[in-house]
PDB file of C-alpha atoms in Angstrom:
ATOM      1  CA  UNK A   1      12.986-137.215 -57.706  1.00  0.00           C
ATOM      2  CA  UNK A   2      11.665-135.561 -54.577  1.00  0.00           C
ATOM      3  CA  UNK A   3       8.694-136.673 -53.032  1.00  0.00           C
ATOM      4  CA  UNK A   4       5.968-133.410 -52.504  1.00  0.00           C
ATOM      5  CA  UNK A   5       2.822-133.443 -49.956  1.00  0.00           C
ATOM      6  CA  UNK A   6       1.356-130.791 -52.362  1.00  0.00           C
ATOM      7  CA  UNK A   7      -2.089-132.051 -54.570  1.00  0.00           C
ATOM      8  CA  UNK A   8      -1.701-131.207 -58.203  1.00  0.00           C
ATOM      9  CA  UNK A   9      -4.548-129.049 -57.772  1.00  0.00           C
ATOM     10  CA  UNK A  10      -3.251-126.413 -55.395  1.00  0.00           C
ATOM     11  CA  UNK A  11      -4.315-123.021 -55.597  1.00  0.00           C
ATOM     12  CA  UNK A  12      -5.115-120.124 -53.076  1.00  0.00           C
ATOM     13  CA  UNK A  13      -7.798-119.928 -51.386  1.00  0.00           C
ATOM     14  CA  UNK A  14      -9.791-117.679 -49.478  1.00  0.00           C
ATOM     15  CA  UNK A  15      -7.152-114.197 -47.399  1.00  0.00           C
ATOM     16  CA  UNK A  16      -7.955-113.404 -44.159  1.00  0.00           C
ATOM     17  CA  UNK A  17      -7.272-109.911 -42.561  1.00  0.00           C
ATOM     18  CA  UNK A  18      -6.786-108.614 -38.949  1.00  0.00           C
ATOM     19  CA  UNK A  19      -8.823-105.901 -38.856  1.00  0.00           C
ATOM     20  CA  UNK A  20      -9.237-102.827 -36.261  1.00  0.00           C
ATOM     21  CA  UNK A  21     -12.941-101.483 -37.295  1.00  0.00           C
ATOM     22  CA  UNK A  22     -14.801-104.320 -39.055  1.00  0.00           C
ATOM     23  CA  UNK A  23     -17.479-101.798 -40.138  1.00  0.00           C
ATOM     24  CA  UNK A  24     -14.755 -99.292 -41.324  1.00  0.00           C
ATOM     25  CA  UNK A  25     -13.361-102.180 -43.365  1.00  0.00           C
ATOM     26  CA  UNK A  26     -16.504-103.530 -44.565  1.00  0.00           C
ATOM     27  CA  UNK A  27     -17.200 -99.998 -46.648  1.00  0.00           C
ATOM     28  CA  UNK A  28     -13.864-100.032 -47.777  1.00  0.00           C
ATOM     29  CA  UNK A  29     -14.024-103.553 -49.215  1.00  0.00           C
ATOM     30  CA  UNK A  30     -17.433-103.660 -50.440  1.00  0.00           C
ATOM     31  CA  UNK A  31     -17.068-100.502 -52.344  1.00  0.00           C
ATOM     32  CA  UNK A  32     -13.613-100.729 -53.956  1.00  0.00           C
ATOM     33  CA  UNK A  33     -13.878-104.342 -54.407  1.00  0.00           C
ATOM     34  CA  UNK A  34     -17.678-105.117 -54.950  1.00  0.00           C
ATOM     35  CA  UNK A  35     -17.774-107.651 -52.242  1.00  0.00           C
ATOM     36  CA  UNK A  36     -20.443-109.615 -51.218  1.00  0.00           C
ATOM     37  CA  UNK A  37     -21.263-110.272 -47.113  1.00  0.00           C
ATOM     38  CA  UNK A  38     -21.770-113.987 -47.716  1.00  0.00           C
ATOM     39  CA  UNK A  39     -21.156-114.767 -43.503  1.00  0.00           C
ATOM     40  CA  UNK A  40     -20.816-112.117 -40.590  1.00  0.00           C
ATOM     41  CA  UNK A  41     -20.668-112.432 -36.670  1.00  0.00           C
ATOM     42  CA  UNK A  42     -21.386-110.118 -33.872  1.00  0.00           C
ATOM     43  CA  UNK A  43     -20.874-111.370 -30.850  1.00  0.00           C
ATOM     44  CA  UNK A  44     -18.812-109.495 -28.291  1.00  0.00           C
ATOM     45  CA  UNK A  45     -14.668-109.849 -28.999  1.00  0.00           C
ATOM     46  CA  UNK A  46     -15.823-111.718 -31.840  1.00  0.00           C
ATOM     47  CA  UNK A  47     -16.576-109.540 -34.800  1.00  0.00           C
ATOM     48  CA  UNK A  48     -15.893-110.833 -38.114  1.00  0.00           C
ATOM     49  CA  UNK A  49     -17.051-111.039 -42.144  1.00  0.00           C
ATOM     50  CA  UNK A  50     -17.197-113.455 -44.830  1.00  0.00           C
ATOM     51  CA  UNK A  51     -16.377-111.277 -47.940  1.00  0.00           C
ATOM     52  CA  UNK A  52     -16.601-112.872 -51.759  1.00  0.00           C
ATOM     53  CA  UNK A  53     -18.349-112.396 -55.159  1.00  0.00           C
ATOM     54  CA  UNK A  54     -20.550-115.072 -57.389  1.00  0.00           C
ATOM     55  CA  UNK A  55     -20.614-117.085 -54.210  1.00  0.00           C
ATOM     56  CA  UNK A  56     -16.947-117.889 -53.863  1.00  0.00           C
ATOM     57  CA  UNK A  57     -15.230-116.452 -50.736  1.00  0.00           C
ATOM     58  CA  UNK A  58     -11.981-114.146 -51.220  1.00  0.00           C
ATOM     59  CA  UNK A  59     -11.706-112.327 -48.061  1.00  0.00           C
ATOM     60  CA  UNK A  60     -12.157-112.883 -44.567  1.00  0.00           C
ATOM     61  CA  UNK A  61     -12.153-109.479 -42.211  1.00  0.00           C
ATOM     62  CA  UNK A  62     -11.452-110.246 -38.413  1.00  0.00           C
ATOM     63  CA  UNK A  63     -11.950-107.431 -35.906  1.00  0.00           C
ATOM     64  CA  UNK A  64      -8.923-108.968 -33.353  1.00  0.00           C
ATOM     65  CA  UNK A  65      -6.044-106.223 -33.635  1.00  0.00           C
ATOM     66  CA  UNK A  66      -5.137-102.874 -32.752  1.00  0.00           C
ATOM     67  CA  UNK A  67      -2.336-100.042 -34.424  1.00  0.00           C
ATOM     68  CA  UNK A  68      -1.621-100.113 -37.757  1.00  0.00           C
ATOM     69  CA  UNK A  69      -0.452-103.045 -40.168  1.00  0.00           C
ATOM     70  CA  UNK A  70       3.242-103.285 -39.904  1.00  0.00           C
ATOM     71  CA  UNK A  71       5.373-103.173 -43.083  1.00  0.00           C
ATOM     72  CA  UNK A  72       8.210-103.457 -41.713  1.00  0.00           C
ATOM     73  CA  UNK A  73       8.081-106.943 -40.134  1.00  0.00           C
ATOM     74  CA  UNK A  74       7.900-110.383 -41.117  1.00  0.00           C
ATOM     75  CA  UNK A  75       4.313-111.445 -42.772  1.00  0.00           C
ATOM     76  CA  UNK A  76       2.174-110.356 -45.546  1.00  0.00           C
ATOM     77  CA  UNK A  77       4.027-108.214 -47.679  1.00  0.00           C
ATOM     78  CA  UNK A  78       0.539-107.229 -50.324  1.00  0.00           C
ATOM     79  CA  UNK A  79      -2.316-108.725 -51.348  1.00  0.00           C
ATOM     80  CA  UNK A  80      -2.833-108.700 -55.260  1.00  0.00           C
ATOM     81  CA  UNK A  81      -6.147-108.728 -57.382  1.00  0.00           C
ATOM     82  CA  UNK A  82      -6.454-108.879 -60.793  1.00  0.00           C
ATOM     83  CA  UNK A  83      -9.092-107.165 -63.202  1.00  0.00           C
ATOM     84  CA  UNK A  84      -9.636-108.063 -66.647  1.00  0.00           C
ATOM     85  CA  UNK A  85      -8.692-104.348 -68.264  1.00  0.00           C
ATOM     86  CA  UNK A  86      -6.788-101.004 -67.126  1.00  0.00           C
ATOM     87  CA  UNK A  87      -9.662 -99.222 -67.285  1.00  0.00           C
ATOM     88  CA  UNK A  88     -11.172-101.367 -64.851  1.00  0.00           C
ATOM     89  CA  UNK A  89      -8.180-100.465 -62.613  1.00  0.00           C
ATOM     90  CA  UNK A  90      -8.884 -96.527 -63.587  1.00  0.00           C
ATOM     91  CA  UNK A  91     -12.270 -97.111 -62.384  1.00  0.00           C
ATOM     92  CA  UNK A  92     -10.997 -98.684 -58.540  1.00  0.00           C
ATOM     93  CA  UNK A  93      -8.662 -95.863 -58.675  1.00  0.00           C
ATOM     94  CA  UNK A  94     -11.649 -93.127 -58.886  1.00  0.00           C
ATOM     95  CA  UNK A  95     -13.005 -95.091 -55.535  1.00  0.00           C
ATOM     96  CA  UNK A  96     -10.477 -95.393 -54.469  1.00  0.00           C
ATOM     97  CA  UNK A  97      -9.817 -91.437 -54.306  1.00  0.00           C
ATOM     98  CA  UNK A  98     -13.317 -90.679 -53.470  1.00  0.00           C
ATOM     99  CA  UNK A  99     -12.641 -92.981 -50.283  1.00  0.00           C
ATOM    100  CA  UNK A 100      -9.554 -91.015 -49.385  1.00  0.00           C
ATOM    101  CA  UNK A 101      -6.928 -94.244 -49.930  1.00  0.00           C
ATOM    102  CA  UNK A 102      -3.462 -93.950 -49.857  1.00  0.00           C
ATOM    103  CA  UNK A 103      -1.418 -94.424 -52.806  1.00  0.00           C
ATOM    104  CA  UNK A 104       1.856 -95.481 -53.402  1.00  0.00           C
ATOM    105  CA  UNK A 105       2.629 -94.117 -56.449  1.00  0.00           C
ATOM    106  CA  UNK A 106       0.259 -91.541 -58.955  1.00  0.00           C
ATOM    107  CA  UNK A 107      -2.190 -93.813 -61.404  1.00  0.00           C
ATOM    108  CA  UNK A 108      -1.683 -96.781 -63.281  1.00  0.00           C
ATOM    109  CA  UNK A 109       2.250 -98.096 -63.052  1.00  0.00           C
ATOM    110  CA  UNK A 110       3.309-100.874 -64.997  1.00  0.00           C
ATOM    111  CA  UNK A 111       5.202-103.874 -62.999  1.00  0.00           C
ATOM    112  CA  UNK A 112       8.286-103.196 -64.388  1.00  0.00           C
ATOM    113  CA  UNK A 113       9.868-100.772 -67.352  1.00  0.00           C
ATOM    114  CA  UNK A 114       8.616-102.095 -70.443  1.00  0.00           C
ATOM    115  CA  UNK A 115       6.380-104.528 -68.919  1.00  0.00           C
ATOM    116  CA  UNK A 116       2.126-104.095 -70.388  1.00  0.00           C
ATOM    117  CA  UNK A 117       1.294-105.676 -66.994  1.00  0.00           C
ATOM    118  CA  UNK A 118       0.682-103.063 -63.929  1.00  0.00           C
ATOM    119  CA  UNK A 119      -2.198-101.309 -61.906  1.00  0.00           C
ATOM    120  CA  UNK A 120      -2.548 -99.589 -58.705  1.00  0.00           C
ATOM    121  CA  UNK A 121      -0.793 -99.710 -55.340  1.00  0.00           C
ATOM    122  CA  UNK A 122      -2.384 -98.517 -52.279  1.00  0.00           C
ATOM    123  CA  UNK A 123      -3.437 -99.262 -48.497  1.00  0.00           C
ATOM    124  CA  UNK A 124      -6.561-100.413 -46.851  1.00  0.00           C
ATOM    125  CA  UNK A 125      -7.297 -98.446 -43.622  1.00  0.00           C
ATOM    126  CA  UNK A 126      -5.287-100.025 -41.434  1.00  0.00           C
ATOM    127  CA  UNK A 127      -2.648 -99.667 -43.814  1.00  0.00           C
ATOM    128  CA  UNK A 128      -2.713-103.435 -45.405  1.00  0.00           C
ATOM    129  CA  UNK A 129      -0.595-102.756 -48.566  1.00  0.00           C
ATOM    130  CA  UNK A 130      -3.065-103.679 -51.622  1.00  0.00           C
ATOM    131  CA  UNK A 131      -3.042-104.087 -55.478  1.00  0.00           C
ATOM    132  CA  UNK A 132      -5.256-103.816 -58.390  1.00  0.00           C
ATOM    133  CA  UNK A 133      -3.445-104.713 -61.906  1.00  0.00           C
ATOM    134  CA  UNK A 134      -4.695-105.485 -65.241  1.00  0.00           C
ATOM    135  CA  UNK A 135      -2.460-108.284 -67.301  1.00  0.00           C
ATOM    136  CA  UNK A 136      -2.024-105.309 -70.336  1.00  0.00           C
ATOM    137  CA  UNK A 137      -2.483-101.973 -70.763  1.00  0.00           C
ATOM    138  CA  UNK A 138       0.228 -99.973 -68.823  1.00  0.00           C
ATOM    139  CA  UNK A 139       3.276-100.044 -70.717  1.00  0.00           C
ATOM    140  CA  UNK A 140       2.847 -96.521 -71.811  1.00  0.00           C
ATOM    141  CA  UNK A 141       3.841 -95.221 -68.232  1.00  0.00           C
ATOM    142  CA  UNK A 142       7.427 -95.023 -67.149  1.00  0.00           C
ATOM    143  CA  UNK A 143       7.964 -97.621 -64.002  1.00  0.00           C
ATOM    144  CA  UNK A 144       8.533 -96.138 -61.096  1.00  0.00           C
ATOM    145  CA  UNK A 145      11.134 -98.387 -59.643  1.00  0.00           C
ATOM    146  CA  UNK A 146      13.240 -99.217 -63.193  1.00  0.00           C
ATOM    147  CA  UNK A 147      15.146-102.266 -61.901  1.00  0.00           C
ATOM    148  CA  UNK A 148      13.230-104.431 -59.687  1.00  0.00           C
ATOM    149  CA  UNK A 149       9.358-105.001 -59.747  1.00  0.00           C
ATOM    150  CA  UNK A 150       7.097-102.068 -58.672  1.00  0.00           C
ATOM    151  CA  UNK A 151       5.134-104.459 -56.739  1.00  0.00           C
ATOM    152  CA  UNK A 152       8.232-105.606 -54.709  1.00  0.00           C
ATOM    153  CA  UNK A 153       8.771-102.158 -53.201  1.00  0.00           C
ATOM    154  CA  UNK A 154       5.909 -99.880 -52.002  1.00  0.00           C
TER     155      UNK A 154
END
């Protein structure tokens, strides 16, 4: 048996982002996602923004970085959230479109062929790579990548 530092109450807590325009971000996230300003600084070379919903925090938005997020090297490879229905996916989609977002693939995909589980893949503004998925409702769309998980490779 192999001793483990971990409590047996572990789960994730709050994401925090690098961020080039914290104002730019702030629209983005507040509209698509709902979120709540619960903290936010100003000072100069300091910029940042507490960002939850129902008074727990989610996201945290720092304004420290410059270029583009960088897919292509070690780090954060997408952050996930998870709705209750597809439709409520359809509906961040329609923002989503109305804000100009990038998608990786057209509508609702499932996670994998066959799979009821799927959503949305897309990119923040500084080109963070982002989900929205809904446990059911999108088997009744072909996956676009048929033998690994859609998520996986966008």
């Amino acid at each position: 048996m192999s001793a483990t530092a971990a409590p047996a109450a572990l789960q994730t807590g709050h994401i925090g982002l690098n961020v080039t325009d914290l104002d730019r971000s702030l629209d983005f996230y507040r509209k698509v996602f709902g979120f709540e300003v619960q903290a936010e600084g100003r000072e100069p070379g300091r910029a940042f923004a507490f960002l939850g919903r129902e008074g727990r925090l989610m996201v945290t938005l720092w304004q420290q970085s410059e270029g583009a997020f960088a897919t292509g090297r070690p780090g954060l490879h997408h952050l996930s959230f998870q709705v209750e229905t597809v439709e409520e996916v359809r509906a961040a989609e329609e923002v989503l479109r109305g804000l100009g977002a990038e998608f990786a693939y057209d509508g609702v995909v499932p996670h994998g062929e066959g799979a009821a589980s799927g959503g949305i893949f897309f990119t923040d503004p500084d080109g963070i790579r982002l989900e929205i998925y809904a446990p059911t409702g999108a088997d009744s769309a072909a996956a676009p990548v048929a033998s690994a998980p859609t998520c996986g490779f966008f």
